[in-house]
Amino acid sequence: GKPFSQLPLNIAVTKATGRKLMLRDKPSERYPGQHGDFSLVNGLRSEKGLSSPDWLGWEGKDLDAVIDFGVPEKFSTVRIHTIDQAGSWVYLPKAVEVYTSANGKTFKKVGSSAEFVSDAMMMGYMSVRFSARQARFLKIVAKNFGTIPEGLPGAGNPAWLMIDEIQVL
């Protein structure tokens, strides 16, 4: 491949990049990601807000993803790149939860967070930090906002949850 310095600047390689990923619930056909599920670990995140083809979207459902590193990997931060755009019925997840497993069957919760740090165009990161640990399997659950309450755009409808990248550091 190319030397690292020649990659496009918007690629962010983390321990999740290019790894095997399994989703419990497929995203909506309207927002399938430009490379399907792999869009979540392809190193690319939107720089154009919702118009990017890289987003995966769930209507009223959670993101529930398991990454298989193949071998035990050490990490201390898991973050998702998401978007907060109520006018389009897109709401931040209520929380992001992180679990680890040695065998891919029994998972132990290692942390959760509802912190959102915006970067640009209503997009940003929700990060879960914990003391460094080693695991072969990592589960990320982003809890859907749920039914949109009265007085907000899209009231009475299920909220959209949009995620275009999972990073593991």
PDB file of C-alpha atoms in Angstrom:
ATOM      1  CA  GLY A   1       0.000   0.000   0.000  1.00  0.00           C
ATOM      2  CA  LYS A   2       0.846   3.680   0.031  1.00  0.00           C
ATOM      3  CA  PRO A   3       3.117   5.124   2.670  1.00  0.00           C
ATOM      4  CA  PHE A   4       1.016   6.602   5.470  1.00  0.00           C
ATOM      5  CA  SER A   5       1.930  10.200   4.575  1.00  0.00           C
ATOM      6  CA  GLN A   6       0.217   9.879   1.184  1.00  0.00           C
ATOM      7  CA  LEU A   7      -3.191   8.844   2.509  1.00  0.00           C
ATOM      8  CA  PRO A   8      -5.956  11.460   2.268  1.00  0.00           C
ATOM      9  CA  LEU A   9      -6.007  13.651   5.366  1.00  0.00           C
ATOM     10  CA  ASN A  10      -9.557  12.711   6.311  1.00  0.00           C
ATOM     11  CA  ILE A  11      -8.663   9.054   6.952  1.00  0.00           C
ATOM     12  CA  ALA A  12      -8.254   8.354  10.641  1.00  0.00           C
ATOM     13  CA  VAL A  13      -6.725   4.945  11.257  1.00  0.00           C
ATOM     14  CA  THR A  14      -7.576   3.522  14.692  1.00  0.00           C
ATOM     15  CA  LYS A  15      -7.588   0.013  16.150  1.00  0.00           C
ATOM     16  CA  ALA A  16     -11.094  -0.462  14.712  1.00  0.00           C
ATOM     17  CA  THR A  17     -10.170   0.439  11.122  1.00  0.00           C
ATOM     18  CA  GLY A  18     -10.673  -2.422   8.692  1.00  0.00           C
ATOM     19  CA  ARG A  19     -11.716  -4.900  11.398  1.00  0.00           C
ATOM     20  CA  LYS A  20     -14.541  -7.407  11.185  1.00  0.00           C
ATOM     21  CA  LEU A  21     -17.798  -5.838  12.366  1.00  0.00           C
ATOM     22  CA  MET A  22     -21.183  -7.434  13.046  1.00  0.00           C
ATOM     23  CA  LEU A  23     -24.401  -5.411  13.506  1.00  0.00           C
ATOM     24  CA  ARG A  24     -27.372  -6.755  15.478  1.00  0.00           C
ATOM     25  CA  ASP A  25     -29.806  -4.537  13.536  1.00  0.00           C
ATOM     26  CA  LYS A  26     -29.161  -3.526   9.950  1.00  0.00           C
ATOM     27  CA  PRO A  27     -29.469   0.209   9.269  1.00  0.00           C
ATOM     28  CA  SER A  28     -32.351   1.673   7.286  1.00  0.00           C
ATOM     29  CA  GLU A  29     -32.246   1.155   3.511  1.00  0.00           C
ATOM     30  CA  ARG A  30     -32.238   4.967   3.253  1.00  0.00           C
ATOM     31  CA  TYR A  31     -28.908   5.239   5.101  1.00  0.00           C
ATOM     32  CA  PRO A  32     -26.954   2.004   4.495  1.00  0.00           C
ATOM     33  CA  GLY A  33     -23.455   3.569   4.451  1.00  0.00           C
ATOM     34  CA  GLN A  34     -21.471   3.753   1.230  1.00  0.00           C
ATOM     35  CA  HIS A  35     -19.696   0.440   1.954  1.00  0.00           C
ATOM     36  CA  GLY A  36     -22.484  -1.099   4.031  1.00  0.00           C
ATOM     37  CA  ASP A  37     -21.596  -1.998   7.617  1.00  0.00           C
ATOM     38  CA  PHE A  38     -17.893  -1.585   6.759  1.00  0.00           C
ATOM     39  CA  SER A  39     -18.491   2.194   6.528  1.00  0.00           C
ATOM     40  CA  LEU A  40     -18.372   2.212  10.348  1.00  0.00           C
ATOM     41  CA  VAL A  41     -14.741   1.028  10.340  1.00  0.00           C
ATOM     42  CA  ASN A  42     -13.421   2.353   7.003  1.00  0.00           C
ATOM     43  CA  GLY A  43     -11.481   5.246   8.567  1.00  0.00           C
ATOM     44  CA  LEU A  44     -13.706   7.837   6.877  1.00  0.00           C
ATOM     45  CA  ARG A  45     -16.057  10.272   8.565  1.00  0.00           C
ATOM     46  CA  SER A  46     -18.301  12.894   7.029  1.00  0.00           C
ATOM     47  CA  GLU A  47     -16.980  16.376   6.445  1.00  0.00           C
ATOM     48  CA  LYS A  48     -20.223  17.474   4.758  1.00  0.00           C
ATOM     49  CA  GLY A  49     -22.861  16.822   7.412  1.00  0.00           C
ATOM     50  CA  LEU A  50     -25.761  14.531   6.517  1.00  0.00           C
ATOM     51  CA  SER A  51     -25.110  14.759   2.761  1.00  0.00           C
ATOM     52  CA  SER A  52     -22.172  12.351   3.032  1.00  0.00           C
ATOM     53  CA  PRO A  53     -22.919   8.808   1.773  1.00  0.00           C
ATOM     54  CA  ASP A  54     -20.931   7.286   4.651  1.00  0.00           C
ATOM     55  CA  TRP A  55     -23.717   7.556   7.280  1.00  0.00           C
ATOM     56  CA  LEU A  56     -25.573   4.560   8.611  1.00  0.00           C
ATOM     57  CA  GLY A  57     -28.986   5.450  10.031  1.00  0.00           C
ATOM     58  CA  TRP A  58     -31.363   3.635  12.354  1.00  0.00           C
ATOM     59  CA  GLU A  59     -34.966   4.765  12.748  1.00  0.00           C
ATOM     60  CA  GLY A  60     -36.026   4.133  16.346  1.00  0.00           C
ATOM     61  CA  LYS A  61     -33.376   1.429  16.827  1.00  0.00           C
ATOM     62  CA  ASP A  62     -30.023   1.268  18.607  1.00  0.00           C
ATOM     63  CA  LEU A  63     -26.636   0.786  17.071  1.00  0.00           C
ATOM     64  CA  ASP A  64     -25.454  -2.542  18.478  1.00  0.00           C
ATOM     65  CA  ALA A  65     -22.115  -3.466  16.907  1.00  0.00           C
ATOM     66  CA  VAL A  66     -19.480  -6.067  17.764  1.00  0.00           C
ATOM     67  CA  ILE A  67     -15.921  -5.676  16.501  1.00  0.00           C
ATOM     68  CA  ASP A  68     -13.720  -8.779  16.308  1.00  0.00           C
ATOM     69  CA  PHE A  69     -10.045  -7.754  16.402  1.00  0.00           C
ATOM     70  CA  GLY A  70      -8.995 -11.342  15.642  1.00  0.00           C
ATOM     71  CA  VAL A  71      -6.507 -11.264  18.531  1.00  0.00           C
ATOM     72  CA  PRO A  72      -6.635  -9.503  21.920  1.00  0.00           C
ATOM     73  CA  GLU A  73      -6.126  -5.775  21.429  1.00  0.00           C
ATOM     74  CA  LYS A  74      -5.396  -3.116  24.065  1.00  0.00           C
ATOM     75  CA  PHE A  75      -7.497   0.069  24.177  1.00  0.00           C
ATOM     76  CA  SER A  76      -8.881   2.698  26.547  1.00  0.00           C
ATOM     77  CA  THR A  77     -11.231   4.853  24.453  1.00  0.00           C
ATOM     78  CA  VAL A  78     -14.119   4.025  22.136  1.00  0.00           C
ATOM     79  CA  ARG A  79     -15.872   6.793  20.265  1.00  0.00           C
ATOM     80  CA  ILE A  80     -18.538   7.193  17.632  1.00  0.00           C
ATOM     81  CA  HIS A  81     -18.890  10.023  15.132  1.00  0.00           C
ATOM     82  CA  THR A  82     -22.533  11.107  15.087  1.00  0.00           C
ATOM     83  CA  ILE A  83     -24.740  14.076  14.256  1.00  0.00           C
ATOM     84  CA  ASP A  84     -27.291  16.161  16.171  1.00  0.00           C
ATOM     85  CA  GLN A  85     -29.742  17.595  13.635  1.00  0.00           C
ATOM     86  CA  ALA A  86     -33.202  17.763  15.185  1.00  0.00           C
ATOM     87  CA  GLY A  87     -34.625  19.601  12.170  1.00  0.00           C
ATOM     88  CA  SER A  88     -34.089  16.362  10.204  1.00  0.00           C
ATOM     89  CA  TRP A  89     -35.425  14.226  13.101  1.00  0.00           C
ATOM     90  CA  VAL A  90     -31.840  13.136  13.837  1.00  0.00           C
ATOM     91  CA  TYR A  91     -31.086  13.105  17.574  1.00  0.00           C
ATOM     92  CA  LEU A  92     -28.023  12.154  19.570  1.00  0.00           C
ATOM     93  CA  PRO A  93     -28.036   8.774  21.248  1.00  0.00           C
ATOM     94  CA  LYS A  94     -29.113   8.848  24.903  1.00  0.00           C
ATOM     95  CA  ALA A  95     -25.842   7.118  25.780  1.00  0.00           C
ATOM     96  CA  VAL A  96     -23.029   5.051  24.338  1.00  0.00           C
ATOM     97  CA  GLU A  97     -22.124   1.841  26.179  1.00  0.00           C
ATOM     98  CA  VAL A  98     -18.999  -0.253  25.709  1.00  0.00           C
ATOM     99  CA  TYR A  99     -18.573  -3.952  26.535  1.00  0.00           C
ATOM    100  CA  THR A 100     -15.633  -6.341  26.129  1.00  0.00           C
ATOM    101  CA  SER A 101     -15.405 -10.097  25.685  1.00  0.00           C
ATOM    102  CA  ALA A 102     -12.765 -12.775  25.271  1.00  0.00           C
ATOM    103  CA  ASN A 103     -15.040 -15.223  23.434  1.00  0.00           C
ATOM    104  CA  GLY A 104     -17.631 -13.063  21.646  1.00  0.00           C
ATOM    105  CA  LYS A 105     -20.457 -14.556  23.739  1.00  0.00           C
ATOM    106  CA  THR A 106     -20.235 -13.193  27.288  1.00  0.00           C
ATOM    107  CA  PHE A 107     -19.705  -9.444  27.455  1.00  0.00           C
ATOM    108  CA  LYS A 108     -18.735  -7.255  30.414  1.00  0.00           C
ATOM    109  CA  LYS A 109     -19.657  -3.552  30.544  1.00  0.00           C
ATOM    110  CA  VAL A 110     -16.583  -1.343  30.842  1.00  0.00           C
ATOM    111  CA  GLY A 111     -18.101   2.112  30.546  1.00  0.00           C
ATOM    112  CA  SER A 112     -20.755   4.447  29.191  1.00  0.00           C
ATOM    113  CA  SER A 113     -21.046   8.119  28.352  1.00  0.00           C
ATOM    114  CA  ALA A 114     -23.559  10.680  27.132  1.00  0.00           C
ATOM    115  CA  GLU A 115     -20.911  13.339  26.457  1.00  0.00           C
ATOM    116  CA  PHE A 116     -21.034  14.909  22.988  1.00  0.00           C
ATOM    117  CA  VAL A 117     -18.202  17.095  21.671  1.00  0.00           C
ATOM    118  CA  SER A 118     -19.097  18.823  18.416  1.00  0.00           C
ATOM    119  CA  ASP A 119     -16.579  19.301  15.628  1.00  0.00           C
ATOM    120  CA  ALA A 120     -18.413  20.815  12.630  1.00  0.00           C
ATOM    121  CA  MET A 121     -21.849  21.056  10.970  1.00  0.00           C
ATOM    122  CA  MET A 122     -23.730  19.625  13.982  1.00  0.00           C
ATOM    123  CA  MET A 123     -21.474  16.560  13.899  1.00  0.00           C
ATOM    124  CA  GLY A 124     -19.158  15.382  16.638  1.00  0.00           C
ATOM    125  CA  TYR A 125     -17.917  12.559  18.831  1.00  0.00           C
ATOM    126  CA  MET A 126     -19.365  10.688  21.760  1.00  0.00           C
ATOM    127  CA  SER A 127     -16.488   9.074  23.647  1.00  0.00           C
ATOM    128  CA  VAL A 128     -16.332   6.403  26.331  1.00  0.00           C
ATOM    129  CA  ARG A 129     -13.060   6.318  28.276  1.00  0.00           C
ATOM    130  CA  PHE A 130     -11.933   3.664  30.757  1.00  0.00           C
ATOM    131  CA  SER A 131      -8.726   2.237  32.193  1.00  0.00           C
ATOM    132  CA  ALA A 132      -6.819   0.394  29.464  1.00  0.00           C
ATOM    133  CA  ARG A 133      -7.799  -3.219  28.949  1.00  0.00           C
ATOM    134  CA  GLN A 134      -7.259  -6.008  26.504  1.00  0.00           C
ATOM    135  CA  ALA A 135      -9.983  -7.912  24.688  1.00  0.00           C
ATOM    136  CA  ARG A 136     -10.557  -9.651  21.388  1.00  0.00           C
ATOM    137  CA  PHE A 137     -14.195  -8.568  21.083  1.00  0.00           C
ATOM    138  CA  LEU A 138     -15.653  -5.128  21.642  1.00  0.00           C
ATOM    139  CA  LYS A 139     -19.359  -4.305  21.707  1.00  0.00           C
ATOM    140  CA  ILE A 140     -20.601  -0.751  21.176  1.00  0.00           C
ATOM    141  CA  VAL A 141     -24.228   0.115  21.905  1.00  0.00           C
ATOM    142  CA  ALA A 142     -25.527   3.601  21.061  1.00  0.00           C
ATOM    143  CA  LYS A 143     -28.993   3.963  22.600  1.00  0.00           C
ATOM    144  CA  ASN A 144     -31.533   5.544  20.260  1.00  0.00           C
ATOM    145  CA  PHE A 145     -33.129   8.773  21.540  1.00  0.00           C
ATOM    146  CA  GLY A 146     -36.530   7.029  21.229  1.00  0.00           C
ATOM    147  CA  THR A 147     -39.867   8.616  20.372  1.00  0.00           C
ATOM    148  CA  ILE A 148     -39.486  12.337  19.720  1.00  0.00           C
ATOM    149  CA  PRO A 149     -41.398  14.303  22.390  1.00  0.00           C
ATOM    150  CA  GLU A 150     -44.019  16.994  21.804  1.00  0.00           C
ATOM    151  CA  GLY A 151     -42.639  20.390  20.874  1.00  0.00           C
ATOM    152  CA  LEU A 152     -39.599  19.035  19.008  1.00  0.00           C
ATOM    153  CA  PRO A 153     -39.182  18.502  15.243  1.00  0.00           C
ATOM    154  CA  GLY A 154     -40.685  15.120  14.289  1.00  0.00           C
ATOM    155  CA  ALA A 155     -42.751  14.845  17.500  1.00  0.00           C
ATOM    156  CA  GLY A 156     -44.400  11.450  17.916  1.00  0.00           C
ATOM    157  CA  ASN A 157     -42.070   9.735  15.446  1.00  0.00           C
ATOM    158  CA  PRO A 158     -39.090   7.493  16.169  1.00  0.00           C
ATOM    159  CA  ALA A 159     -35.842   9.457  16.202  1.00  0.00           C
ATOM    160  CA  TRP A 160     -33.083   8.763  13.697  1.00  0.00           C
ATOM    161  CA  LEU A 161     -29.679   7.725  15.014  1.00  0.00           C
ATOM    162  CA  MET A 162     -26.866   8.445  12.541  1.00  0.00           C
ATOM    163  CA  ILE A 163     -23.319   7.111  12.879  1.00  0.00           C
ATOM    164  CA  ASP A 164     -20.568   7.121  10.262  1.00  0.00           C
ATOM    165  CA  GLU A 165     -17.514   5.906  12.173  1.00  0.00           C
ATOM    166  CA  ILE A 166     -16.464   3.903  15.217  1.00  0.00           C
ATOM    167  CA  GLN A 167     -12.972   4.607  16.540  1.00  0.00           C
ATOM    168  CA  VAL A 168     -11.006   2.566  19.066  1.00  0.00           C
ATOM    169  CA  LEU A 169      -7.938   4.157  20.661  1.00  0.00           C
TER     170      LEU A 169
END
